Coordinates of C-alpha atoms in Angstrom, one line a residue:
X1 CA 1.0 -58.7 -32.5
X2 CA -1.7 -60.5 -34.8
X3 CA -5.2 -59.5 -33.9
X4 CA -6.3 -63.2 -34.0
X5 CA -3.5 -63.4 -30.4
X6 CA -5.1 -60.3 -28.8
X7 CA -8.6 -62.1 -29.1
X8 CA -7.1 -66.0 -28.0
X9 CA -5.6 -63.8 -25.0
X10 CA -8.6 -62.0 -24.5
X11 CA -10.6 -65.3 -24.5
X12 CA -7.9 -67.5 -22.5
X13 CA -7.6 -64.7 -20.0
X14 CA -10.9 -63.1 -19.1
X15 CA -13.7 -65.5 -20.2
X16 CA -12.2 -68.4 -19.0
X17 CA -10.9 -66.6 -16.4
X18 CA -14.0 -65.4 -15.2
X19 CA -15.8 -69.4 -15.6
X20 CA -13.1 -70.8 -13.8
X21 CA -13.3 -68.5 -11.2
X22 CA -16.8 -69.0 -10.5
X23 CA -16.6 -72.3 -10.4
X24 CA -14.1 -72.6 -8.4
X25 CA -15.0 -70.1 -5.8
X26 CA -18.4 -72.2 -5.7
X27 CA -16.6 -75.4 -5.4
X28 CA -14.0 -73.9 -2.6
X29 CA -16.9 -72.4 -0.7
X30 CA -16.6 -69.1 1.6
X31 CA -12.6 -69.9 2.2
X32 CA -12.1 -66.3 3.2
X33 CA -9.1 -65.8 5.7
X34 CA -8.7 -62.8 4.6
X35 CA -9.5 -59.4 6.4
X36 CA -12.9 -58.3 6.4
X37 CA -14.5 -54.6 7.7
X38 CA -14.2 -56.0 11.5
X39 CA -10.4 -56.8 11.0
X40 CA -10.2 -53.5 9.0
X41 CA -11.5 -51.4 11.7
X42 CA -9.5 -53.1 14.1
X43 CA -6.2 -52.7 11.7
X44 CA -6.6 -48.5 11.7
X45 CA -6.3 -48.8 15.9
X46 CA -3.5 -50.6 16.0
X47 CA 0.1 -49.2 15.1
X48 CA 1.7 -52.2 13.5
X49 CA -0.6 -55.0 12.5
X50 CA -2.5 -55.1 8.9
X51 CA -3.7 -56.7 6.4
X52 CA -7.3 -56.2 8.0
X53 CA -8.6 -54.9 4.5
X54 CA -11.7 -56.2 2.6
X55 CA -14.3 -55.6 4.4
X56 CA -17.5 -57.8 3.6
X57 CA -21.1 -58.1 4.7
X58 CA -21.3 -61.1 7.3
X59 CA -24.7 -61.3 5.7
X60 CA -24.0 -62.1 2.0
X61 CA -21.3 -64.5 3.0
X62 CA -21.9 -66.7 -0.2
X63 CA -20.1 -65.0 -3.2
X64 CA -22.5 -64.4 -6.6
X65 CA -21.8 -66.3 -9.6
X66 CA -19.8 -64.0 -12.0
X67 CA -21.3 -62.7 -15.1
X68 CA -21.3 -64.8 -18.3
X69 CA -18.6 -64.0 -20.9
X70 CA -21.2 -62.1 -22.8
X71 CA -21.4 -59.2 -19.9
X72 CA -17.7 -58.8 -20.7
X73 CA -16.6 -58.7 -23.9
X74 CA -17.1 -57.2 -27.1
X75 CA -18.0 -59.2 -30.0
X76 CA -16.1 -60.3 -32.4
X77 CA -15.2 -58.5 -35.7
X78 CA -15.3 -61.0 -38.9
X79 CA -11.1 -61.4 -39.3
X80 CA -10.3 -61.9 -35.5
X81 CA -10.9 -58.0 -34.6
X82 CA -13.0 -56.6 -31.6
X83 CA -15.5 -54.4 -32.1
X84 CA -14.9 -51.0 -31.3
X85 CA -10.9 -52.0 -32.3
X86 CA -9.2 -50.2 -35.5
X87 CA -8.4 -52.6 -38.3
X88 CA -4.2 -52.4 -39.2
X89 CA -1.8 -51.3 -37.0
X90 CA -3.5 -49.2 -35.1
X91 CA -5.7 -52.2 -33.5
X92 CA -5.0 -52.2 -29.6
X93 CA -3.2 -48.9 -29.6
X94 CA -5.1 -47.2 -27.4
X95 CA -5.0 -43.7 -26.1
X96 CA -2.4 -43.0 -23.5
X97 CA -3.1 -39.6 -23.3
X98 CA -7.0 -40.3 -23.2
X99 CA -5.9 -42.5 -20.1
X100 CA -3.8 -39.9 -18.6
X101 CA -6.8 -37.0 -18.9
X102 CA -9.0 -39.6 -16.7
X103 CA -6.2 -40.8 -14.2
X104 CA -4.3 -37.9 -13.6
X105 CA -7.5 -36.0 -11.8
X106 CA -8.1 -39.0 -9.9
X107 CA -4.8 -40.0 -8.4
X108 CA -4.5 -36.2 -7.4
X109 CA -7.7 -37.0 -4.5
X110 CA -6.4 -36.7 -1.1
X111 CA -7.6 -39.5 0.1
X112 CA -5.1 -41.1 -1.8
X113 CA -2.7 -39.6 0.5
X114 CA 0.5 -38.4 -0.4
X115 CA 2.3 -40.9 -2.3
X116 CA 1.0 -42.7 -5.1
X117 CA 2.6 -45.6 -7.8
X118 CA 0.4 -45.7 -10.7
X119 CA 1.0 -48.3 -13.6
X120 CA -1.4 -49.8 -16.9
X121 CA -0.3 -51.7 -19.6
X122 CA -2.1 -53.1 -22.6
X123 CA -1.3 -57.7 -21.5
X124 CA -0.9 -58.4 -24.7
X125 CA 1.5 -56.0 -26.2
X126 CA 3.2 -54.8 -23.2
X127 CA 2.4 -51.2 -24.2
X128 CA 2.9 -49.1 -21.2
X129 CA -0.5 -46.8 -21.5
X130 CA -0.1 -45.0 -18.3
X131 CA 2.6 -44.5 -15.3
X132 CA 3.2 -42.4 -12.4
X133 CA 5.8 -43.0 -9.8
X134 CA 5.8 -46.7 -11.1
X135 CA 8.8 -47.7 -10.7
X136 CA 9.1 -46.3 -7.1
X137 CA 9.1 -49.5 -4.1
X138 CA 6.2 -48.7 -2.1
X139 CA 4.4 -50.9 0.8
X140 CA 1.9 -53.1 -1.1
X141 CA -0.1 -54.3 1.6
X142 CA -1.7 -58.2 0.1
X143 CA -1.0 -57.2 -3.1
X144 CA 2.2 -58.5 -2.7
X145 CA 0.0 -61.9 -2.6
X146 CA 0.4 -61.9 -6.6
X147 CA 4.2 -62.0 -6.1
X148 CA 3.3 -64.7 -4.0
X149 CA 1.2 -66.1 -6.3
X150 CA 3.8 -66.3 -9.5
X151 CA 6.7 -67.3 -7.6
X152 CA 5.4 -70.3 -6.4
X153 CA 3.5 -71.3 -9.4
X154 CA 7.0 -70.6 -11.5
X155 CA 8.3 -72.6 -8.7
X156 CA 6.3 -75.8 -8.6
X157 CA 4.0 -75.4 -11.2
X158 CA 0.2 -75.8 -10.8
X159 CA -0.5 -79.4 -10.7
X160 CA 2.1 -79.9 -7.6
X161 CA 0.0 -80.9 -4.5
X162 CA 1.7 -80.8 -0.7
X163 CA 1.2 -83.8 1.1
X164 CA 0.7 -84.8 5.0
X165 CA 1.8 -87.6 5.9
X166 CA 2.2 -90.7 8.5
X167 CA 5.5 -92.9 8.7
X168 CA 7.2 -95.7 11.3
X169 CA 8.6 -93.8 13.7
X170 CA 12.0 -95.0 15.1
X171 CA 11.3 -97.2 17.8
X172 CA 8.7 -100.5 18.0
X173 CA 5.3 -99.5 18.0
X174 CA 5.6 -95.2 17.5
X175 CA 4.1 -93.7 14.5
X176 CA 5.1 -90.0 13.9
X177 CA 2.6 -87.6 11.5
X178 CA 4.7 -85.4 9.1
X179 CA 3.8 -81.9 8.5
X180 CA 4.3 -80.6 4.5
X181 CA 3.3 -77.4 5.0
X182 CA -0.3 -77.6 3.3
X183 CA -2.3 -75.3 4.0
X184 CA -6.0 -76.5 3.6
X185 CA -5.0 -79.5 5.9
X186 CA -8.4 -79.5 8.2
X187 CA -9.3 -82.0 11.1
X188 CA -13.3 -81.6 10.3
X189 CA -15.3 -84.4 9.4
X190 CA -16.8 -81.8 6.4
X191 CA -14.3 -79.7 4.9
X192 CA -14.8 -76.3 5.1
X193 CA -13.4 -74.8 2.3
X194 CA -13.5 -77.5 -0.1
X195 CA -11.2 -80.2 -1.2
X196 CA -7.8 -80.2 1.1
X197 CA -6.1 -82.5 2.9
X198 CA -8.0 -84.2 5.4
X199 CA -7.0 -85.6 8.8
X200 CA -10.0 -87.6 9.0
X201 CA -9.2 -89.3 5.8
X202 CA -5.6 -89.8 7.0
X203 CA -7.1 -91.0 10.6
X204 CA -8.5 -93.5 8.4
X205 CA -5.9 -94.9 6.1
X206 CA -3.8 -94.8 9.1
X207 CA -5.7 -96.8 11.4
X208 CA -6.4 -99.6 8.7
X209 CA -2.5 -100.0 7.7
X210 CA -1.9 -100.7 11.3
X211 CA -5.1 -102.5 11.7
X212 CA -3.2 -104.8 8.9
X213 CA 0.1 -105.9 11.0
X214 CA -1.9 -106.2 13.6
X215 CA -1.2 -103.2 15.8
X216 CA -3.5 -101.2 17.7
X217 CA -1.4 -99.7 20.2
X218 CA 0.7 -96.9 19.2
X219 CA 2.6 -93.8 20.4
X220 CA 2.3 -90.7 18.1
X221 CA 5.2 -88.1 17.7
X222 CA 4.8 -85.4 14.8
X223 CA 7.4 -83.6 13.2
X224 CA 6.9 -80.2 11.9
X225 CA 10.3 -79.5 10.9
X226 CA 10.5 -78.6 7.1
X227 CA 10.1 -75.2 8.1
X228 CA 12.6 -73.5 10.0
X229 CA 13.1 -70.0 11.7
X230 CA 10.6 -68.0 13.9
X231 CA 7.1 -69.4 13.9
X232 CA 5.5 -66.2 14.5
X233 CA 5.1 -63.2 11.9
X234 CA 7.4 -60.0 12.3
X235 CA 4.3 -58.3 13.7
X236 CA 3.4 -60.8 16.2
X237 CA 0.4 -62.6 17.5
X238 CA -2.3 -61.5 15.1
X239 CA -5.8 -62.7 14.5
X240 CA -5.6 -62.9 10.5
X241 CA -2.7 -65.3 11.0
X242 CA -1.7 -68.6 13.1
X243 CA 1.7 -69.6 14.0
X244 CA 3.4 -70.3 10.9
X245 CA 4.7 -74.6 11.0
X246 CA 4.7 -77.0 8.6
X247 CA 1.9 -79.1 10.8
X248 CA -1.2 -76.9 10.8
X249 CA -4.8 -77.9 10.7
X250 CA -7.7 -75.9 9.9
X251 CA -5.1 -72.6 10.1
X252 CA -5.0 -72.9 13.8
X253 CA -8.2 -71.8 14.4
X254 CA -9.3 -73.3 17.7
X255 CA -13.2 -73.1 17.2
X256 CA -15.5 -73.9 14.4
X257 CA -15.1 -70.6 12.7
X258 CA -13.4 -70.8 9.1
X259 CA -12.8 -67.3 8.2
X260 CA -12.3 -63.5 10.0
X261 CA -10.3 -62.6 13.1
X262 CA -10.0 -65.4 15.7
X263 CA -7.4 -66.0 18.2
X264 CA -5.1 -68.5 16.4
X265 CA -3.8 -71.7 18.6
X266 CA 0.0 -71.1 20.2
X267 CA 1.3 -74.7 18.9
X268 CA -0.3 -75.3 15.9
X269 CA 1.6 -78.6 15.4
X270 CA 0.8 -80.1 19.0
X271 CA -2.7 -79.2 18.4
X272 CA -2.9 -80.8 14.8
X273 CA -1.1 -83.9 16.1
X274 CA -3.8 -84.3 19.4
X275 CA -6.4 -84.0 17.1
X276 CA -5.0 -86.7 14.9
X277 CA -4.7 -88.7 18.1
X278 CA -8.3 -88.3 19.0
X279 CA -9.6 -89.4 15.2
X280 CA -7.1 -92.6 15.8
X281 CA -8.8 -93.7 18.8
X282 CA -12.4 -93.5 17.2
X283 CA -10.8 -95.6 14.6
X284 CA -9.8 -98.2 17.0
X285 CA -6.3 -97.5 17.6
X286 CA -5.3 -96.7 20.9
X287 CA -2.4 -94.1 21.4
X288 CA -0.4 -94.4 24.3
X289 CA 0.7 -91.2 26.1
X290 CA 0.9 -87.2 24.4
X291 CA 2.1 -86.7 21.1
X292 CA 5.6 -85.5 21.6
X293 CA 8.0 -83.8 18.6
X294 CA 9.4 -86.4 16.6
X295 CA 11.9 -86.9 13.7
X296 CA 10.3 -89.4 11.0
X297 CA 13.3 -91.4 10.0
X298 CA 15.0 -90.5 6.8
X299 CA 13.4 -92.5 3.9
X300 CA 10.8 -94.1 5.9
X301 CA 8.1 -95.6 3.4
X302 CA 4.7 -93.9 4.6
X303 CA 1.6 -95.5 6.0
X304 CA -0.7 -93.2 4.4
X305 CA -0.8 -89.6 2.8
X306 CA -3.1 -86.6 1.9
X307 CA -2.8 -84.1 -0.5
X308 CA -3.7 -80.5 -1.1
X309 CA -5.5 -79.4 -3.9
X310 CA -3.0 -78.5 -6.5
X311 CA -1.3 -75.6 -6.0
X312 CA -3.8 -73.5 -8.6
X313 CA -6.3 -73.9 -6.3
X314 CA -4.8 -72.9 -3.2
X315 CA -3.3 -69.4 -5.3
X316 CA -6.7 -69.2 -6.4
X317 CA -8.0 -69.2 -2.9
X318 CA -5.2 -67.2 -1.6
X319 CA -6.1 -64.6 -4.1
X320 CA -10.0 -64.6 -3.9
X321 CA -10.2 -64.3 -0.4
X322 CA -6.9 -62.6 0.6
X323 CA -6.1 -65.7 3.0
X324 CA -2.8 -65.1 4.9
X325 CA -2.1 -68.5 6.2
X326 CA -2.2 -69.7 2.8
X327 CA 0.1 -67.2 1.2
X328 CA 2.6 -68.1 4.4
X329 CA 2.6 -71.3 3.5
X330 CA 3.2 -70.9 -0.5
X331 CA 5.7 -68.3 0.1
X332 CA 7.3 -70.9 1.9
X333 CA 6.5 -73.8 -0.6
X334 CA 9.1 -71.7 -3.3
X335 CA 12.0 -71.1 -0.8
X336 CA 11.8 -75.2 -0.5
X337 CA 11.4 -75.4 -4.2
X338 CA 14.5 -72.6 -5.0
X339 CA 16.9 -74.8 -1.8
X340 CA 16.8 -72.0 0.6
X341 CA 15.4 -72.3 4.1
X342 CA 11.7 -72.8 4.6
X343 CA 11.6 -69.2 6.8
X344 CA 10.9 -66.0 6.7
X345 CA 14.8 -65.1 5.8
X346 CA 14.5 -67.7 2.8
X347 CA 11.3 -66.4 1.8
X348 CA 12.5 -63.4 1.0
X349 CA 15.3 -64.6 -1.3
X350 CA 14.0 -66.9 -3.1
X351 CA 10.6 -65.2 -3.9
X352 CA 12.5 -62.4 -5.3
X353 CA 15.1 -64.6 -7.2
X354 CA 11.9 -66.6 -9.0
X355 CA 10.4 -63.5 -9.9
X356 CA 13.1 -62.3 -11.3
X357 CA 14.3 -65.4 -13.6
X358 CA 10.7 -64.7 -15.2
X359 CA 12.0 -61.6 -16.7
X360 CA 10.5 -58.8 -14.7
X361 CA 12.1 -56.4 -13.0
X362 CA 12.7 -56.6 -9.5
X363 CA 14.7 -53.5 -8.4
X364 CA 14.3 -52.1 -4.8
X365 CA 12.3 -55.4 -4.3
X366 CA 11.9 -56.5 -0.8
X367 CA 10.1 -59.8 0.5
X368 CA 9.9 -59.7 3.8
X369 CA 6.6 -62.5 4.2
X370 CA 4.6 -63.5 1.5
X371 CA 1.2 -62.5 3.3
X372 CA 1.8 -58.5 3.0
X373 CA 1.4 -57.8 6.6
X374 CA 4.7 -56.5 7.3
X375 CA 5.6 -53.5 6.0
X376 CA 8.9 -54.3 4.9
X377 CA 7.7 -55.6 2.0
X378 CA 8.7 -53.3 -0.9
X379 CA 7.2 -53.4 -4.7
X380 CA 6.5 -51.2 -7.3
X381 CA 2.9 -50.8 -8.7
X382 CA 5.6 -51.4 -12.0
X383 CA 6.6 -54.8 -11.4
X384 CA 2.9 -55.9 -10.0
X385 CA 1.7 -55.0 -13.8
X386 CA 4.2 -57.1 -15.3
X387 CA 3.7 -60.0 -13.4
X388 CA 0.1 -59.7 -14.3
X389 CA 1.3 -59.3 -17.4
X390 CA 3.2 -62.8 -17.7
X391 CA 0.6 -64.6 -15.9
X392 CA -1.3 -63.3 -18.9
X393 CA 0.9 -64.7 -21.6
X394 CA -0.4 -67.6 -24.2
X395 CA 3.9 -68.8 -23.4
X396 CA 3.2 -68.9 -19.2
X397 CA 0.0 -70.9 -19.0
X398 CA 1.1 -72.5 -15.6
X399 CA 1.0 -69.0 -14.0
X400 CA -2.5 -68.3 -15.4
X401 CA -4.0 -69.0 -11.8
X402 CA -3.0 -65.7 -11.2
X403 CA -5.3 -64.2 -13.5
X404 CA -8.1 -66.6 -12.6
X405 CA -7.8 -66.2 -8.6
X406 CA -8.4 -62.9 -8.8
X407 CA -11.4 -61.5 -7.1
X408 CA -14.4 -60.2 -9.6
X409 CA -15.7 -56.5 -8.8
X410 CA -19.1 -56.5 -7.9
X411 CA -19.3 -60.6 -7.6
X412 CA -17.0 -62.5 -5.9
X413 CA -14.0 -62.9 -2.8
X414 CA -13.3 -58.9 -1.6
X415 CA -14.7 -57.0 -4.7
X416 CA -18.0 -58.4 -4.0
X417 CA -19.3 -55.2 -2.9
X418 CA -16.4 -53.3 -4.2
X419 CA -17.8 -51.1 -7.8
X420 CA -20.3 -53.6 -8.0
X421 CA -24.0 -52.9 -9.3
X422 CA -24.5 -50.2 -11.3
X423 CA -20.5 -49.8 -11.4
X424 CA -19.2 -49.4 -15.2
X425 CA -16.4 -51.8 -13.7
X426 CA -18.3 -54.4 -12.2
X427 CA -18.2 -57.6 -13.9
X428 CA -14.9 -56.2 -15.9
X429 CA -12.5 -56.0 -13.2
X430 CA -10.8 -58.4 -11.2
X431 CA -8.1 -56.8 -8.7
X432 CA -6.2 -58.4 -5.8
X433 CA -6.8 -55.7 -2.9
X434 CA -4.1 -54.4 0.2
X435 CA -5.0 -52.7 2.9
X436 CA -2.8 -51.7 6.1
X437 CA -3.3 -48.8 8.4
X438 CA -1.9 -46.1 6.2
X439 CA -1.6 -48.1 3.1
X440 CA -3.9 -49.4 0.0
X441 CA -3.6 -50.6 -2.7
X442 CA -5.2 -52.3 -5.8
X443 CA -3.9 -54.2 -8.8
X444 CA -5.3 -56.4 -11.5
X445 CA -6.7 -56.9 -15.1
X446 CA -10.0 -55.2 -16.8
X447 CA -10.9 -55.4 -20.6
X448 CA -11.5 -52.3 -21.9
X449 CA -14.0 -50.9 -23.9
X450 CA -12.4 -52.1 -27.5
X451 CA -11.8 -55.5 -25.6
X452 CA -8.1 -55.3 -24.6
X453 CA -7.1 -56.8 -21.8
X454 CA -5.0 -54.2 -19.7
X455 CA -3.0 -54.8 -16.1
X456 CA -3.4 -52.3 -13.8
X457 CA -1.5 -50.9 -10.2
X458 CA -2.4 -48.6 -7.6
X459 CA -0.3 -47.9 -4.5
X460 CA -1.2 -45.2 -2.2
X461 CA 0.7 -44.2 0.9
X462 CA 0.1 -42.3 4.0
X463 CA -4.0 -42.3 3.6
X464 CA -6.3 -40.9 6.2
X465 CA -8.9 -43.3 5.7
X466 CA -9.3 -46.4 4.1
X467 CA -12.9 -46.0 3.4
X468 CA -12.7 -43.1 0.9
X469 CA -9.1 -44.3 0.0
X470 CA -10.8 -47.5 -1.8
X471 CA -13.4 -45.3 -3.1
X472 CA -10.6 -43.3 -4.8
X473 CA -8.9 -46.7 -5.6
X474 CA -12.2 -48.0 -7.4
X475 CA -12.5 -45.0 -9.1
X476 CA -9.1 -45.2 -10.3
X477 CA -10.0 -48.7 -11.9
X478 CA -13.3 -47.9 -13.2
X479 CA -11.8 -45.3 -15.2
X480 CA -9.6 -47.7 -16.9
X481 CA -12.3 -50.3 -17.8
X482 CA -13.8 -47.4 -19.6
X483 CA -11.6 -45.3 -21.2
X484 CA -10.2 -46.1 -24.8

């Protein structure tokens, strides 16, 4: 490949990457649903629940602004070449066996436990640099949130936005609220997280449509059912995930909090469509009676709507703050896109089946949810490169979310404090983590010291600690940011 593409890759993918990130992290605000250390300490006691990785300080809950472009990459060689690249064919080539000497030692630490995937590749030629054991399907904990990530962005594309909406229900006078499955729906006056979908703002439009035929009395029904099949995970209740419906405000969180372990609502839809009741009647419209389940009539011509934020932002939040209810919902988002059943059984056919018409190789694939709390889930630290890889590519540009969500070591979502400071990686990486008792992981991009932009995977199975296993993990991707 022409060294002038390795640069315009370079450029697209990491300083942009990096810009965009930041800005939309600070735009977003703190939307981290994600585990932090509480949920991580509570994940090692308990057999079968996870995803309580990431641990944070409650204390430094706003991210840092990532580091200008100039922090990461090396200038530019008059005729299109990095400095610190060869001119010719050998620009990009890289070392494998320098790689090897510095990753071999490392994966061999026993807090790593006792099975390890390993995988880098050079994004821009698809050069495998280093491998061990990467083709073998291991748990991924959340980092099978970047499956996630590129199968609904292949699926829908980044622009598509889910919508809430309010029709004519079937009889005189009933209104029903219709649930679309988006997943930064929130029934606050102030968002949050950012721009979502907004109940109030619904409430609103509602109340002066009817206002407009001169109702004011009204019975609410809402109907949640785009998404079929058991509402609760495999694991259970869990406090890093509500209910999964197609109706849920503010992720079923039934105090103010907006992030970290809280007991989630049991009826996510009944409690989304009282609260939509309750912002009616301050808006002057009465409503007669409970809300009650509903059907909205087929082709009924809504009332009023609100939409998500494109679906960039919602993988870029997904990504950044490892936010389960979000990755639920998107997972779910594709099996509508693909015609299979909004649920946990169509999940895990049509994520895999979208992955797969992208070119990558899926085999011993499973996707069981698209969060990474079940255990089921099966990938290869392999096929995790390659997806970073196409999410890479100057040809994909709608799955370049994927590149842009992902968190910043040392600055931002849960690398903040992850080979930050004096790190050699911080500022260079950016890794989606995974954490379940037992089980972590760590994949993502890092430009290297001649200014390649390489993918990277680390599975590791059957660790005794997940404190020194992301030491190990870090270590792992700090050697790749620096060795040529």
């Amino acid at each position: 490949m022409p060294l002038v593409k390795t640069w315009q890759l370079i450029a697209v993918s990491a300083v942009a990457g990096l810009a965009l990130s930041a800005a939309t992290v600070a735009a977003a605000g703190p939307w981290d649903s994600g585990q932090r250390k509480a949920e991580r300490d509570r994940a090692a006691s308990w057999g079968r629940t996870g995803g309580a990785d990431h641990g944070t300080d409650p204390a430094a809950e706003l991210p840092r602004a990532a580091p200008s472009a100039p922090g990461v990459l090396a200038g530019v060689r008059p005729g299109g070449a990095v400095s610190g690249e060869a001119s010719g064919d050998q620009a990009g080539a890289g070392d494998p066996g320098a790689l090897a000497a510095a990753l071999r030692p490392l994966l061999a630490d026993p807090a790593l436990g006792t099975l390890q995937g390993a995988s880098v590749i050079d994004t821009a030629t698809g050069k495998v640099l280093f491998e061990a054991g990467a083709r073998d399907p291991m748990t991924p904990a959340s980092t099978v949130k970047i499956a996630t990530a590129a199968a609904s962005l292949a699926a829908l594309g980044p622009d598509h936005r889910i919508r809430t909406t309010v029709t004519p229900g079937a009889g005189p006078g009933q209104i029903v609220l219709v649930g679309g499955g988006d997943p930064s729906l929130t029934a606050k006056k102030k968002a949050p997280a950012g721009s979502g979908g907004s109940l109030v703002a619904l409430a609103a439009d509602t109340a002066q449509a009817l206002k407009a035929a001169g109702t004011t009395s009204v019975t609410l029904g809402y109907d949640d059912s785009l998404y079929t099949g058991p509402v609760l995970h495999p694991i259970g209740a869990n406090p890093n995930l509500a209910p999964v419906t197609a109706l849920t405000a503010d992720e079923g969180r039934p105090d103010e909090s907006f992030s970290g372990p809280v007991k989630r609502s049991e009826d996510p839809s009944r409690d989304t469509a009282r609260a939509f009741a309750a912002l009616l009647k301050e808006r002057g419209v009465k409503v007669t009676g409970a809300p009650a389940r509903a059907k909205a009539p087929a082709g009924a011509v809504p009332l009023a709507a609100t939409l998500s934020p494109p679906l960039a932002g919602l993988v870029e939040r997904m990504l950044t703050h490892s936010d389960n209810d979000i990755a639920e919902a998107l997972a779910r988002q594709t099996a509508l896109a693909s015609g299979a059943p909004a649920s946990f059984d169509g999940v895990a056919r049509a994520t895999g089946a979208r992955l797969a018409a992208l070119g990558v190789d899926t085999s011993g694939s499973r996707f069981a949810d698209g969060s990474g709390l079940n255990r089921a889930d099966k990938v290869s630290a392999g096929l995790l490169t390659a997806l970073l890889a196409k999410a890479a590519d100057p040809q994909r540009p709608e799955l370049r979310p994927v590149l842009t969500g992902l968190p910043v070591a040392g600055f931002t979502g849960t690398l903040r404090v992850r080979n930050s400071g004096t790190s050699p990686a911080a500022g260079l990486l950016r890794a989606k983590t995974g954490t379940l008792s037992g089980v972590n992981a760590l994949a993502g991009t890092v430009v290297d010291p001649t200014g390649r932009l390489l993918a990277f995977a680390f599975l590791a199975a059957n660790t005794p600690d997940a404190g020194p296993a992301e030491k190990g993990l870090d270590k792992l991707a700090a050697a790749v940011a620096t060795t040529s």
